[in-house]
Tab-separated table of C-alpha atoms in Angstrom:
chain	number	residue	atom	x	y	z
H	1	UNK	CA	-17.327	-18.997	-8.529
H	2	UNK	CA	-14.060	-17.289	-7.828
H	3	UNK	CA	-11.382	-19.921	-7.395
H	4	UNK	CA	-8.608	-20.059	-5.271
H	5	UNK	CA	-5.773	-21.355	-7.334
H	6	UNK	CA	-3.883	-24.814	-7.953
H	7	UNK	CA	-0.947	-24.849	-5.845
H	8	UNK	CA	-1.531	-27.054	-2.813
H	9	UNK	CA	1.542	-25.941	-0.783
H	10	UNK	CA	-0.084	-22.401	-0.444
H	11	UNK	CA	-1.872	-21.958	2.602
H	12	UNK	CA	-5.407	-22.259	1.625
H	13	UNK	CA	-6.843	-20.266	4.113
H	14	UNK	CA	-9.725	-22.630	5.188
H	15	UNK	CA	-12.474	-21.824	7.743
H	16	UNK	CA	-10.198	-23.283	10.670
H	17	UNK	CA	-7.063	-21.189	9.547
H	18	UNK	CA	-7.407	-18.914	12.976
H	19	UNK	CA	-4.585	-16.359	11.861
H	20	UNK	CA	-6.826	-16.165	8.098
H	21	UNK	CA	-10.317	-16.619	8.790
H	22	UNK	CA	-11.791	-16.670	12.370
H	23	UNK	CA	-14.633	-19.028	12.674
H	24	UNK	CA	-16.759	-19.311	15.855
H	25	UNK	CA	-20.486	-19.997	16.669
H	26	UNK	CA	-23.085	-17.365	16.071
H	27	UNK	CA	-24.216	-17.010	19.334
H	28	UNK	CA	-20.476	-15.916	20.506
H	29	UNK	CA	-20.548	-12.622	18.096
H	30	UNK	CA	-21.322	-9.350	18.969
H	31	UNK	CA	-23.022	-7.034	16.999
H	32	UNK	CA	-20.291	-4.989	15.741
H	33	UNK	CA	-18.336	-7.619	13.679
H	34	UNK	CA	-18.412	-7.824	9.754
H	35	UNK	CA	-20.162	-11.512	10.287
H	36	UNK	CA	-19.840	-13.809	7.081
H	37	UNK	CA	-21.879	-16.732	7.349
H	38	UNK	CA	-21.326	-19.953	4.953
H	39	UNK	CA	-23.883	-22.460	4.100
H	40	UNK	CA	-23.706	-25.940	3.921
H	41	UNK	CA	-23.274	-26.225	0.072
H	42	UNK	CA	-20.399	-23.357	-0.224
H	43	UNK	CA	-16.698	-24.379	0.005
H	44	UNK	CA	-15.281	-21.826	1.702
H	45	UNK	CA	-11.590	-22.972	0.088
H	46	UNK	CA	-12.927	-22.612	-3.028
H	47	UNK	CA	-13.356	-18.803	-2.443
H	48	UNK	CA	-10.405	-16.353	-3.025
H	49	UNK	CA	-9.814	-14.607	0.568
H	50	UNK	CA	-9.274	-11.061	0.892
H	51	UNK	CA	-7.463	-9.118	3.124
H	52	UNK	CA	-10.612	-7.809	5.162
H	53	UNK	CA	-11.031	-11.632	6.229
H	54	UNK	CA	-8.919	-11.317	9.540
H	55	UNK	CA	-10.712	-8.682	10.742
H	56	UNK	CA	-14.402	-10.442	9.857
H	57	UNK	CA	-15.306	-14.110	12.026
H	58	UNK	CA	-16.918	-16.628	9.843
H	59	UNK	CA	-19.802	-18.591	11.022
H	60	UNK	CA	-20.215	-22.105	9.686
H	61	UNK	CA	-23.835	-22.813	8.750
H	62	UNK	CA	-23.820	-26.660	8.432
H	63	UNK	CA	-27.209	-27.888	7.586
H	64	UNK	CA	-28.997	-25.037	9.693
H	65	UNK	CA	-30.698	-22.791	7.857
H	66	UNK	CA	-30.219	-19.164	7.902
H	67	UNK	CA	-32.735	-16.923	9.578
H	68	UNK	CA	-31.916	-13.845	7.898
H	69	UNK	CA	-34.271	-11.631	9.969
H	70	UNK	CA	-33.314	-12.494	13.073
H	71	UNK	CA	-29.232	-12.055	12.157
H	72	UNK	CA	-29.998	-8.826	11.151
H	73	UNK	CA	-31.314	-8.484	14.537
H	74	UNK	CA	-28.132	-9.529	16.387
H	75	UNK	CA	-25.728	-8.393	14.148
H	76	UNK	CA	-25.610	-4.530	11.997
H	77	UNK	CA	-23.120	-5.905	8.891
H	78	UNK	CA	-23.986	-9.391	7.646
H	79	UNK	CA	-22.588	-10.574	4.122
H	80	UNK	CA	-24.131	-14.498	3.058
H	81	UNK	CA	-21.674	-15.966	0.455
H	82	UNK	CA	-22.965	-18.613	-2.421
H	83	UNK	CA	-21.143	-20.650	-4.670
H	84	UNK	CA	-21.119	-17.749	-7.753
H	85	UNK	CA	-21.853	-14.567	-5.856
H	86	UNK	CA	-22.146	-13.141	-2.066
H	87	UNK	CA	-25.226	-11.202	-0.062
H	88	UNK	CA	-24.228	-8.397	2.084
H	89	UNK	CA	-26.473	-6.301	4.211
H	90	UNK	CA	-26.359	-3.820	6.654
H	91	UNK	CA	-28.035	-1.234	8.672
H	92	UNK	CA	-30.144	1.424	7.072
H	93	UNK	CA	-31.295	-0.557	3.861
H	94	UNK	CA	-33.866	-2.970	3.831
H	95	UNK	CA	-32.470	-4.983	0.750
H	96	UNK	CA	-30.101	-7.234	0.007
H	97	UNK	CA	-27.147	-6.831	-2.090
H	98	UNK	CA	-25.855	-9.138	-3.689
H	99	UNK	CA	-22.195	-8.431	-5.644
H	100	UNK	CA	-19.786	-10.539	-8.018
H	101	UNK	CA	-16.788	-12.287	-6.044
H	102	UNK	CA	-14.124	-9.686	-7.733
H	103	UNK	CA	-15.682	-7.139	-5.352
H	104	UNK	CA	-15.827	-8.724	-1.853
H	105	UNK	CA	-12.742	-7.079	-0.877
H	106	UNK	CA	-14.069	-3.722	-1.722
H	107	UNK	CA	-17.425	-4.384	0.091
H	108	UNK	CA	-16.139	-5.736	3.020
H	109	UNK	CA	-13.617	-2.685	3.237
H	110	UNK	CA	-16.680	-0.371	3.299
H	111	UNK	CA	-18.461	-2.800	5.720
H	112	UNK	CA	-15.813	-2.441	8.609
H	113	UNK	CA	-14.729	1.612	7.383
H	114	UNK	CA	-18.451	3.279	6.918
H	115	UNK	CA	-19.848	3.159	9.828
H	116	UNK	CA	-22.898	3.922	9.842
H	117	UNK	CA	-23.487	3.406	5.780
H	118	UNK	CA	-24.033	7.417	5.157
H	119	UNK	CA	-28.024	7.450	3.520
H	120	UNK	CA	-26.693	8.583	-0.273
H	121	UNK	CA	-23.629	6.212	0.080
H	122	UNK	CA	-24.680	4.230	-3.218
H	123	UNK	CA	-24.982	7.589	-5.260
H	124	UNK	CA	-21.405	7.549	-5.533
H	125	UNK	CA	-19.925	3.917	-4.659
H	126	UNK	CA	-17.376	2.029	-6.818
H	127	UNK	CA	-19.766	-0.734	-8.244
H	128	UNK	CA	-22.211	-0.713	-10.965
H	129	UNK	CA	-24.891	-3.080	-11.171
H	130	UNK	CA	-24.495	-5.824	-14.288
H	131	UNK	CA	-26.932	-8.866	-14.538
H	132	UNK	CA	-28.204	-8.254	-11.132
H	133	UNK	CA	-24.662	-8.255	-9.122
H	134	UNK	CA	-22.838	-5.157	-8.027
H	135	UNK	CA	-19.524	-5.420	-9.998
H	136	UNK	CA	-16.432	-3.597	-10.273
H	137	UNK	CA	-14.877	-1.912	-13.521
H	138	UNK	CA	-11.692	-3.644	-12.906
H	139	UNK	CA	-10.538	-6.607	-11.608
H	140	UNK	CA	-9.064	-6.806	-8.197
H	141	UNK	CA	-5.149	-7.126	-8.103
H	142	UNK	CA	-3.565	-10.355	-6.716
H	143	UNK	CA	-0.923	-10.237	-3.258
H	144	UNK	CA	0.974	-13.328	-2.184
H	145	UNK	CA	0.992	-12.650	1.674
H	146	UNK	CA	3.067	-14.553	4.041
H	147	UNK	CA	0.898	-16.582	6.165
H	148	UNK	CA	3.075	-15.485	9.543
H	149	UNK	CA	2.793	-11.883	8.509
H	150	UNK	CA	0.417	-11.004	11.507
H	151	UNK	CA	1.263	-7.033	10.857
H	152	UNK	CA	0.015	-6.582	7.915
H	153	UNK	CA	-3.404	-5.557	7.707
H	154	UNK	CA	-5.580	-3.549	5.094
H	155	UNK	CA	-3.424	0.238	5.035
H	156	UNK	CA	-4.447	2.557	1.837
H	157	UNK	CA	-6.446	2.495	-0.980
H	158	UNK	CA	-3.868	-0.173	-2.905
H	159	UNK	CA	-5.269	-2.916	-0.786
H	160	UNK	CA	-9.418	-2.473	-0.600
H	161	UNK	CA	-9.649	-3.915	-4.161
H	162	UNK	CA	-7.535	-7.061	-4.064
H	163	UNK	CA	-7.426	-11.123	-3.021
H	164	UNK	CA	-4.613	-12.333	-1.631
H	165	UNK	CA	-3.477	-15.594	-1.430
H	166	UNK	CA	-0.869	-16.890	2.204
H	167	UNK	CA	2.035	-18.672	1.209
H	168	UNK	CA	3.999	-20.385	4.321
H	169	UNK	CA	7.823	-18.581	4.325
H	170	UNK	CA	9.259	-21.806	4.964
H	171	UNK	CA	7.394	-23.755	1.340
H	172	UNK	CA	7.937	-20.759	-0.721
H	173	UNK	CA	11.407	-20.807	-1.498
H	174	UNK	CA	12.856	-21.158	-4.813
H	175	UNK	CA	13.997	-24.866	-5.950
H	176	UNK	CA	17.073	-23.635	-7.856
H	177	UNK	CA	17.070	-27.197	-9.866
H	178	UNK	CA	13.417	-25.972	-11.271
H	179	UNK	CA	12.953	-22.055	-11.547
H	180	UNK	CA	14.251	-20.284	-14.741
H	181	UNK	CA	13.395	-17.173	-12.945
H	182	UNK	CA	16.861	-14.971	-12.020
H	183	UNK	CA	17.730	-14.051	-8.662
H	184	UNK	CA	17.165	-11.040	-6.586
H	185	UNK	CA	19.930	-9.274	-4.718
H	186	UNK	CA	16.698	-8.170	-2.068
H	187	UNK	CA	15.642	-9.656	0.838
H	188	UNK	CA	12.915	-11.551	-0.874
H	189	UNK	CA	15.362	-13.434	-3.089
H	190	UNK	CA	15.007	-16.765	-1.902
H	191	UNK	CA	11.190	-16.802	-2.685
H	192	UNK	CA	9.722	-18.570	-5.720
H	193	UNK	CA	8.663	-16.020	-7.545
H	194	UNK	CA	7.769	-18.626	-10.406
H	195	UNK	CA	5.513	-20.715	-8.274
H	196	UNK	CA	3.364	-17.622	-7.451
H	197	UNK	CA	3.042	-16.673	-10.853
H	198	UNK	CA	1.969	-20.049	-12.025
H	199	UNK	CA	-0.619	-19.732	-9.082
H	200	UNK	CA	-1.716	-16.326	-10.536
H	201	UNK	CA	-2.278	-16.895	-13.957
H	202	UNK	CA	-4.730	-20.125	-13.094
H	203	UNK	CA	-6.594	-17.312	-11.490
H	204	UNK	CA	-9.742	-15.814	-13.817
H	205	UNK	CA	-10.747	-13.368	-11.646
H	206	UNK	CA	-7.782	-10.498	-10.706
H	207	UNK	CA	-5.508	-8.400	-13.271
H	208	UNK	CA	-4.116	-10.667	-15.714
H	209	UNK	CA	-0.607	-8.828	-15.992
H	210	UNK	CA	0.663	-8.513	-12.654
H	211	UNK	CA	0.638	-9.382	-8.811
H	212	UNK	CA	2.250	-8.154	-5.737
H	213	UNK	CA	3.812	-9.812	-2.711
H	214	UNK	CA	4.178	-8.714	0.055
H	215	UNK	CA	7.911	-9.632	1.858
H	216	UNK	CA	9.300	-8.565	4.917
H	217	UNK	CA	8.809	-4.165	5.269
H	218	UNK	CA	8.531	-4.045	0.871
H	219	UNK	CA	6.147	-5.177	-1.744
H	220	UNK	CA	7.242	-6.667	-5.179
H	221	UNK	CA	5.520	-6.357	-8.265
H	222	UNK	CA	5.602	-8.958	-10.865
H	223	UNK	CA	5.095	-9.654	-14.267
H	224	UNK	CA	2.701	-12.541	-14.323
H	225	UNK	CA	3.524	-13.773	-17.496
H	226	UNK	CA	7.964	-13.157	-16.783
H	227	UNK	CA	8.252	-13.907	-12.862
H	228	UNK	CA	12.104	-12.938	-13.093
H	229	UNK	CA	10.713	-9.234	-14.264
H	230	UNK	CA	10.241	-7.234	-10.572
H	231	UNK	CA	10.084	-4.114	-9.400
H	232	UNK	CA	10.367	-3.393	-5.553
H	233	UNK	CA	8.965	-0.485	-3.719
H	234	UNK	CA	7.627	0.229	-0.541
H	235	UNK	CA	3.848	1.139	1.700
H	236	UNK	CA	4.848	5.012	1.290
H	237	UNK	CA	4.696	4.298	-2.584
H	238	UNK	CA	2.420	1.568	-2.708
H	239	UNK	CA	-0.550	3.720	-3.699
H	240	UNK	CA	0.512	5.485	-6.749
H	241	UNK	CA	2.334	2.063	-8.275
H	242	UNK	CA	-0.889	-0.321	-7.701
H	243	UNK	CA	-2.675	2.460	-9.281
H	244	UNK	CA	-0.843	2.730	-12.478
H	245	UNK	CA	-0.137	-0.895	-12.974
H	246	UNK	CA	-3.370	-1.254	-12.857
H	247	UNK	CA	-4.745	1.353	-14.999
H	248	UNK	CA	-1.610	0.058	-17.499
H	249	UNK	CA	0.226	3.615	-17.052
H	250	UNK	CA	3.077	1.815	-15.791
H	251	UNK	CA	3.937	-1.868	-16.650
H	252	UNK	CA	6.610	-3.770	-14.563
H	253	UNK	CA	9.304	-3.307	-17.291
H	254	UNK	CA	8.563	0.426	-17.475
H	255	UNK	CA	9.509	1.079	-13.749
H	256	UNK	CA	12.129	-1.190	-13.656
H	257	UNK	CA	13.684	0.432	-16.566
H	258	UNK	CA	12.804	3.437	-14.667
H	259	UNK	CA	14.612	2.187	-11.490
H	260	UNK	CA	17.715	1.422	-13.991
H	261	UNK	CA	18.035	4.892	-15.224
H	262	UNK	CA	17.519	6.604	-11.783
H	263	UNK	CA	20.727	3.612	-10.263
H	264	UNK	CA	22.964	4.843	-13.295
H	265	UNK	CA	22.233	8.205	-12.388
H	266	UNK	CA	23.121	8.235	-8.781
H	267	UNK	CA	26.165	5.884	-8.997
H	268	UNK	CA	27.620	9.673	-10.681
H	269	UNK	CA	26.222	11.619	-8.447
H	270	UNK	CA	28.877	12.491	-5.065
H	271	UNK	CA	28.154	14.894	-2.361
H	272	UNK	CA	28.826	17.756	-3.767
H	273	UNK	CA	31.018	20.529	-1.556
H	274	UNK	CA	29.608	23.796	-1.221
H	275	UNK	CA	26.129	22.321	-1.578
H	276	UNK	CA	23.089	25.898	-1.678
H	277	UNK	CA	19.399	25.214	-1.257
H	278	UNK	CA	17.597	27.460	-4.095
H	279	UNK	CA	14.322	27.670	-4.010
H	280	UNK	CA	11.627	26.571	-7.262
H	281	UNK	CA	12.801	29.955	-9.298
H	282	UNK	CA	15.928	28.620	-9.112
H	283	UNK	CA	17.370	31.416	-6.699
H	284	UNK	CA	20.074	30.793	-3.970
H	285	UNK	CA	18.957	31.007	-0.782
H	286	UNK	CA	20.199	32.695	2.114
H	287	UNK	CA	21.813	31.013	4.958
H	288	UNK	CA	19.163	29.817	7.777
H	289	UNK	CA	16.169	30.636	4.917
H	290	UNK	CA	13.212	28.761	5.917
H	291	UNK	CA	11.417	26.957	3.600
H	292	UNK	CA	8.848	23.813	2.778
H	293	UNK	CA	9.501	21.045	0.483
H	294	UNK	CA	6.585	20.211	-2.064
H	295	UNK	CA	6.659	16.504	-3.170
H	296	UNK	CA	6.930	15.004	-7.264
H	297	UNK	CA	5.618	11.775	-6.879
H	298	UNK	CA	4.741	11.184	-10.452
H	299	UNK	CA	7.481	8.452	-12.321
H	300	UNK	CA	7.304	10.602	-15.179
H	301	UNK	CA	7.278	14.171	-13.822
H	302	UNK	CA	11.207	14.104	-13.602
H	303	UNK	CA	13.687	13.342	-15.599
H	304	UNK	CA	15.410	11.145	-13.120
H	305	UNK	CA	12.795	8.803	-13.033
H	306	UNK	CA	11.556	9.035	-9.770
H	307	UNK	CA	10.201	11.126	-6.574
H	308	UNK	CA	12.057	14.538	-6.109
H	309	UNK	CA	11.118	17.483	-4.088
H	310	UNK	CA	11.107	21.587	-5.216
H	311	UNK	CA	11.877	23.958	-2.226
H	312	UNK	CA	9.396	26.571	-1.824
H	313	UNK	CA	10.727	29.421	0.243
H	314	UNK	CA	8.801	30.727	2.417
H	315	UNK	CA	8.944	33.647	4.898
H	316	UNK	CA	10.696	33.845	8.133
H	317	UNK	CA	8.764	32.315	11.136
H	318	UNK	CA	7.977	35.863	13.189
H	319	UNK	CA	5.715	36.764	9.500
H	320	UNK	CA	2.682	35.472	8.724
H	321	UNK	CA	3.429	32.466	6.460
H	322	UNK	CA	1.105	31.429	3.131
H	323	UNK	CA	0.138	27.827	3.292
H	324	UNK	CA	-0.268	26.131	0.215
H	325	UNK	CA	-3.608	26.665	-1.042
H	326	UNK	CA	-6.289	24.321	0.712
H	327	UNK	CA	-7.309	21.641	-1.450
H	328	UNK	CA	-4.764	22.386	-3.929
H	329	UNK	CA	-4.003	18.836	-4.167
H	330	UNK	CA	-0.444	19.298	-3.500
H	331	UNK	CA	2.039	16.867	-1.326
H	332	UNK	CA	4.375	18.818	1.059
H	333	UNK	CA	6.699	16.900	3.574
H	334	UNK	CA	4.825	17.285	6.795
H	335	UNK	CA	6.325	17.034	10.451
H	336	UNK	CA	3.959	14.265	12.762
H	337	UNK	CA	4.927	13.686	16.472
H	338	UNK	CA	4.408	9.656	17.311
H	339	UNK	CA	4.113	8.102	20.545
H	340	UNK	CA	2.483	8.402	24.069
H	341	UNK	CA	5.211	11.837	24.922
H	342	UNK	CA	4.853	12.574	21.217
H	343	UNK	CA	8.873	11.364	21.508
H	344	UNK	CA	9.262	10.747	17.719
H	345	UNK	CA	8.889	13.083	15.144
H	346	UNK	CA	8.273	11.529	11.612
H	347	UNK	CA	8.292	13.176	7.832
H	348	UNK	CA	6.344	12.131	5.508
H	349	UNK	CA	4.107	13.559	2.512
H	350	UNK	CA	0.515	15.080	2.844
H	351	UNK	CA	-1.652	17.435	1.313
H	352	UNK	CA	-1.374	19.696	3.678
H	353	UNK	CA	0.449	22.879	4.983
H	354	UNK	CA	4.543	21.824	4.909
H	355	UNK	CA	6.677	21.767	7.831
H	356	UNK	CA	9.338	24.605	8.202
H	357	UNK	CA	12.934	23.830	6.864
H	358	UNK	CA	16.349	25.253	6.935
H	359	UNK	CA	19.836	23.927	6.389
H	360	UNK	CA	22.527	23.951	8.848
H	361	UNK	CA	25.908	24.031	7.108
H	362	UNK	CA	28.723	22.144	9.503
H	363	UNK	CA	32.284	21.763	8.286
H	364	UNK	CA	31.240	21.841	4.487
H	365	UNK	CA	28.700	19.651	4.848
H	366	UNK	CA	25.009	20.284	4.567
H	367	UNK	CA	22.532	19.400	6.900
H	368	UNK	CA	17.947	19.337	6.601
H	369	UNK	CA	17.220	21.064	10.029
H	370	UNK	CA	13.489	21.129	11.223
H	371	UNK	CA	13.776	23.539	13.963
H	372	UNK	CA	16.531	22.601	16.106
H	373	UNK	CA	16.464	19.209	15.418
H	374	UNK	CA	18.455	17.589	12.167
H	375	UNK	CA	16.739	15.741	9.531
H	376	UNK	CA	17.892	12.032	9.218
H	377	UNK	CA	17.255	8.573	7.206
H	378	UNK	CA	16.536	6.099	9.499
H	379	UNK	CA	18.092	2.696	9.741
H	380	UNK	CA	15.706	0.993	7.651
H	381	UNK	CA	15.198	2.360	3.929
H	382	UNK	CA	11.436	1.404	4.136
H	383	UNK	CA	10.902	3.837	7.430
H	384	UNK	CA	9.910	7.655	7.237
H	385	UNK	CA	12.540	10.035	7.661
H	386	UNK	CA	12.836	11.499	11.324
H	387	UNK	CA	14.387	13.649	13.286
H	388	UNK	CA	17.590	13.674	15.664
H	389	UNK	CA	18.749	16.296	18.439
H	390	UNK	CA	22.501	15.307	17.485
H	391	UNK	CA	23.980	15.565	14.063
H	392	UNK	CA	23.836	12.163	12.382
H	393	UNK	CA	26.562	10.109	10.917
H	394	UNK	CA	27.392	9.226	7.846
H	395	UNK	CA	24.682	6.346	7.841
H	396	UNK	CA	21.601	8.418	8.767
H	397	UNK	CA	23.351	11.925	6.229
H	398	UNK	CA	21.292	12.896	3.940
H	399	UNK	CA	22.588	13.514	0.759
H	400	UNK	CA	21.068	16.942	-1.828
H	401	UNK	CA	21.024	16.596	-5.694
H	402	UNK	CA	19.222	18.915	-8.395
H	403	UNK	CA	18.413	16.904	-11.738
H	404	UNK	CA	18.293	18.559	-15.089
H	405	UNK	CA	14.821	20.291	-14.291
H	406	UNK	CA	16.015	21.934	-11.136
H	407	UNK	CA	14.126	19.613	-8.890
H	408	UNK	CA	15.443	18.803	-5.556
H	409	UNK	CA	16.669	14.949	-5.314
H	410	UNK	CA	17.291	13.539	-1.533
H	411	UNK	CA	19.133	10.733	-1.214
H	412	UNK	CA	21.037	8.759	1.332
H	413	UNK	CA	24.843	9.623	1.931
H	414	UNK	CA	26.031	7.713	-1.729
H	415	UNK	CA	23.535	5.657	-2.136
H	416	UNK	CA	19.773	5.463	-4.211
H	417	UNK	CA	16.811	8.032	-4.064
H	418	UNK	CA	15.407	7.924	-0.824
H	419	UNK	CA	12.885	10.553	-0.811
């Protein structure tokens, strides 16, 4: 069975936990839910939740027995749990499938995403089949969600193999007389880091050596086994640093070492006057050049220790322009219009053709123009950059670096990496 932990003032999610798990009568459900029925001798506390929950509805069996024919009449993506493994089925397969409890995430991510299951879907799924349960290679990771956090939902890759256990804002805060674990100057400071990591390591069934939680816009990564050892990041990054702490290409220590170097960096780095754009030959470019901006996301592509960009120049607007090569699997920084009257214009990265750039230079200073509109950070550190029809101050500047390697380093007007 996969157990939920030993801290009792964590939310435990039950069955009657509306913002966690909705629960409702079977006869109320239509039939394009993820429905997860629970028998009579299952403790649904007793089972880690995953993030997939709040979008599922839970029906409570009692001492009815299930007629499994006749739900998979009335409803096309059924999953049965038991007390050591769960039964999902769906349309297009006659059998059951039953998987281990590390994968329900996973599953239930490909329950509410593939629809319909494509026929050859299991030729190439995730799982592999060990003593009769679909399994996963790794374990899931662990996030500590707050309870009230009704915006977060399931949003890349990072989250479809985890469990996640709701803490209430208000209980989680550090007792100063009992943690050993240091403070954070961040916004999630006043949480107790410790508490969560004694809850993770009673855990048997998620990565051993780290967990995330998720607080206010970031998400914090920490040590299991050193709660004061954190590394903060945010959901444009979230991807790539799940993925190598879990594959053990990163550790916590490693990118907070790497954070370390990249602060002592940029507290010597000043806007620097006379500022030229050169393109990824190293070559100045001319004033008004146009050109796109390929992303480094890779910790250890740079010597800086973190994302950079190189400028690719590329020809003027009125010529025909050559897009990076299609499936290339290169990241440019692409331009996306948001909104009902497309009214905000967003940058972020994508493998896919790169917006046009140019610089516009204004009393010595430098200035990322996307057509006739300047470049700018926004308010919050954790949003995409965007773009502004006047010239921003010194707030929303952004600020150009090269490091040693000749890549391209945006940052805030003297402050940290931003890019």
């Amino acid at each position: 069975m996969s157990h939920a932990g030993a801290d009792s003032d964590l939310d435990r999610g039950s069955a009657d936990n509306a913002s966690n798990r909705k629960t409702t009568s079977e006869n109320a459900l239509s039939g394009n839910l993820v429905v997860v029925f629970v028998p009579e001798h299952v403790c649904l506390s007793d089972i880690d939740q995953c993030i997939q929950d709040r979008n599922s509805v839970f029906v409570n069996l009692h001492k009815q027995p299930l007629d499994i024919e006749a739900a998979r009449r009335m409803h096309r993506r059924i999953v049965v749990l038991e007390r050591d493994h769960f039964v999902f089925y769906v349309d297009g397969f006659p059998q059951p499938f039953p998987c281990c409890y590390q994968s329900r995430n996973l599953v239930m991510t490909d329950l509410r995403f593939l629809d319909p299951f494509p026929p050859m879907f299991f030729n190439y799924w995730p799982l592999v089949l060990r003593n009769g349960l679909w399994s996963t290679n790794q374990p899931p990771r662990l996030f500590f969600v707050d309870a009230n956090d009704s915006s977060y939902i399931q949003s890349s890759s990072a989250d479809a193999h985890t469990i996640v256990e709701y803490y209430s804002g208000s209980r989680s805060r550090s007792r100063s007389s009992s943690s050993n674990c240091d403070s954070d100057n961040s916004a999630a400071e006043a949480l107790d880091f410790c508490r969560f990591a004694t809850v993770a390591r009673a855990k048997t069934t998620c990565a051993p050596h780290f967990f995330v939680v998720k607080a206010d816009r970031s998400f914090i990564a920490v040590d299991t086994n050193d709660a004061a050892c954190r590394y903060t990041f945010t959901a444009d990054t979230k991807t790539r640093v799940i993925r190598d702490l879990s594959t053990k290409k990163e550790t916590v220590q490693s990118l907070v070492a790497s954070d370390r170097r990249l602060q002592t960096q940029m507290l010597k780095m000043q806007p620097q006057p006379g500022f030229r754009p050169k393109d990824s030959a190293g070559r100045v470019l001319e004033e008004n050049a146009t050109f796109r901006l390929r992303l480094i996301r890779c910790l250890c592509q740079t010597d800086s220790g973190t994302n950079s960009v190189i400028l690719c120049s590329s020809p003027p607007p009125n010529l025909p322009a050559s897009p990076p090569a299609s499936g290339d699997g290169q990241e440019y920084l692409c331009a996306k219009a948001l909104g009902q009257a497309r009214e905000k214009t967003v940058i972020h990265g994508s493998v896919a053709e790169g917006a046009i750039f140019s610089t516009k230079a204004v009393d010595g200073i430098v200035y990322l123009t996307l057509g006739s509109d300047y470049v700018v950070v926004p308010k919050s550190q954790n949003d995409d950059l965007t773009t502004s029809a006047s010239m921003p101050d010194k707030s929303q500047r952004i600020q150009f670096h090269y490091d040693r390697s000749g890549n391209l380093l945006l940052s805030r007007w003297r402050d940290r990496v931003f890019a």
